[in-house]
mmCIF file of C-alpha atoms in Angstrom:
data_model
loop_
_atom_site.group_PDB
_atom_site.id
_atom_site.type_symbol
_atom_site.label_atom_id
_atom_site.label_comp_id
_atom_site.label_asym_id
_atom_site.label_seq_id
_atom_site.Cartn_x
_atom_site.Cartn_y
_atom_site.Cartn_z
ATOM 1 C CA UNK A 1 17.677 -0.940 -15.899
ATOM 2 C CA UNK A 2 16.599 3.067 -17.028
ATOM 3 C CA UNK A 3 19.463 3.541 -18.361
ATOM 4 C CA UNK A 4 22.552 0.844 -18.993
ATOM 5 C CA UNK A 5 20.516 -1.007 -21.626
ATOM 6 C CA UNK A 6 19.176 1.441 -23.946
ATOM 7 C CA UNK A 7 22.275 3.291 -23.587
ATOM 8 C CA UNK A 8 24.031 0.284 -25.027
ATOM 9 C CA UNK A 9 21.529 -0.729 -27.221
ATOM 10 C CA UNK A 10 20.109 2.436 -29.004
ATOM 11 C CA UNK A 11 22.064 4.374 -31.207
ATOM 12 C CA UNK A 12 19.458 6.433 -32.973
ATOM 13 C CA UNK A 13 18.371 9.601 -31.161
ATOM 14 C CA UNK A 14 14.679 8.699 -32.330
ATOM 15 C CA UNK A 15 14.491 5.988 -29.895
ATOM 16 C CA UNK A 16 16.696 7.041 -26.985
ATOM 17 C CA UNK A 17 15.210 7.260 -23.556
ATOM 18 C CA UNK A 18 14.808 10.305 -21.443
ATOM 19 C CA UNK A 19 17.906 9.552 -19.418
ATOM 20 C CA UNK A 20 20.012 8.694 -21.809
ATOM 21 C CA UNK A 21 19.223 11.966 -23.619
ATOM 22 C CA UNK A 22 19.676 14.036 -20.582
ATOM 23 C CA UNK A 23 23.659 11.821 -20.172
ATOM 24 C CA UNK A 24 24.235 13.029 -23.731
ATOM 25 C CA UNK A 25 23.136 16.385 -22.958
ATOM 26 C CA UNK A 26 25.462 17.064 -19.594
ATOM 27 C CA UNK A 27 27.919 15.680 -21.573
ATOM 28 C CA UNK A 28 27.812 18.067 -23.835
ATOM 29 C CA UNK A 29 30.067 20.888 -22.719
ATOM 30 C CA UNK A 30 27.872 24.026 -24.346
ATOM 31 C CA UNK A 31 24.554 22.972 -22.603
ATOM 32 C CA UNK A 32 24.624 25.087 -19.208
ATOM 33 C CA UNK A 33 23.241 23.882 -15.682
ATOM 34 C CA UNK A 34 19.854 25.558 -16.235
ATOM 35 C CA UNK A 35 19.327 23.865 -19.323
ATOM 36 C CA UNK A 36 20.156 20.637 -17.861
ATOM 37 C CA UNK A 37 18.026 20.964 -14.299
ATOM 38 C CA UNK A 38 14.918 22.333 -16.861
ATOM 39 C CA UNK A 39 15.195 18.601 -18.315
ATOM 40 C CA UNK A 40 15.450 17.290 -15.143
ATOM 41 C CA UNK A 41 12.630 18.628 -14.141
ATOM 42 C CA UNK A 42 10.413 17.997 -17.084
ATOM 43 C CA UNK A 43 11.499 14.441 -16.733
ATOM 44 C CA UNK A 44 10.357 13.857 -13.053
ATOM 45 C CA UNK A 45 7.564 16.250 -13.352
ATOM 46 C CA UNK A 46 5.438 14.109 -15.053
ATOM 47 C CA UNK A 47 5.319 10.565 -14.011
ATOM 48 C CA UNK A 48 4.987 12.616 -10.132
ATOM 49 C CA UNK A 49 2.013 14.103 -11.321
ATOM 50 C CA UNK A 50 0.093 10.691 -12.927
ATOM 51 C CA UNK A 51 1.669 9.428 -9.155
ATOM 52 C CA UNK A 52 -0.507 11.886 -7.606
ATOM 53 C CA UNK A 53 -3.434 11.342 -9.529
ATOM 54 C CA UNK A 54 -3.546 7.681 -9.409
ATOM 55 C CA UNK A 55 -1.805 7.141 -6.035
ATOM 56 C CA UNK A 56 -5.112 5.310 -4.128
ATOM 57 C CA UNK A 57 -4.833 2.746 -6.736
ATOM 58 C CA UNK A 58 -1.643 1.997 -6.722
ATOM 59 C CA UNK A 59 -1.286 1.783 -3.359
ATOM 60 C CA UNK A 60 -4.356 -0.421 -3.448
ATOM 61 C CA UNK A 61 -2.898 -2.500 -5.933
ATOM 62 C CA UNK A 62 0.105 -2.836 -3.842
ATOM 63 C CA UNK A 63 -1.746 -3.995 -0.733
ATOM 64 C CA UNK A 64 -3.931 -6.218 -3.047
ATOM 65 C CA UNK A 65 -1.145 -8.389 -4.304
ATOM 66 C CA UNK A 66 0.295 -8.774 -0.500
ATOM 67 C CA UNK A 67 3.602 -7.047 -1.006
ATOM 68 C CA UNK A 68 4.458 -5.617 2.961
ATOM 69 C CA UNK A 69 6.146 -3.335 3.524
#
């Protein structure tokens, strides 16, 4: 769901998504391995650090709502 559809659907590089920017880049054969796993990074770095912040209430939504698990 990342990735598929707004690989498919969006053609400008204005409105590409994260992912789909960091496919184009590794398949780009002059980007090297650093400059790929510094994307990486910066694209798991910060949705893990607003997970940190607001993990109690997530996790307190998730018990709210009666998901199990």
């Amino acid at each position: 769901g990342d990735f598929f559809w707004p690989y498919m659907v969006l053609k400008k590089q204005e409105f590409q998504t994260v992912m789909v920017r960091i496919y184009a880049m590794q398949s780009d054969t002059s980007i090297g391995i650093n400059t790929l796993l510094l994307a990486i990074s910066f694209a798991i770095i910060p949705p893990g650090i607003v997970f940190f912040f607001c993990q109690k209430k997530i996790m307190n939504g998730f018990v709210m709502s009666g998901i199990k698990g």
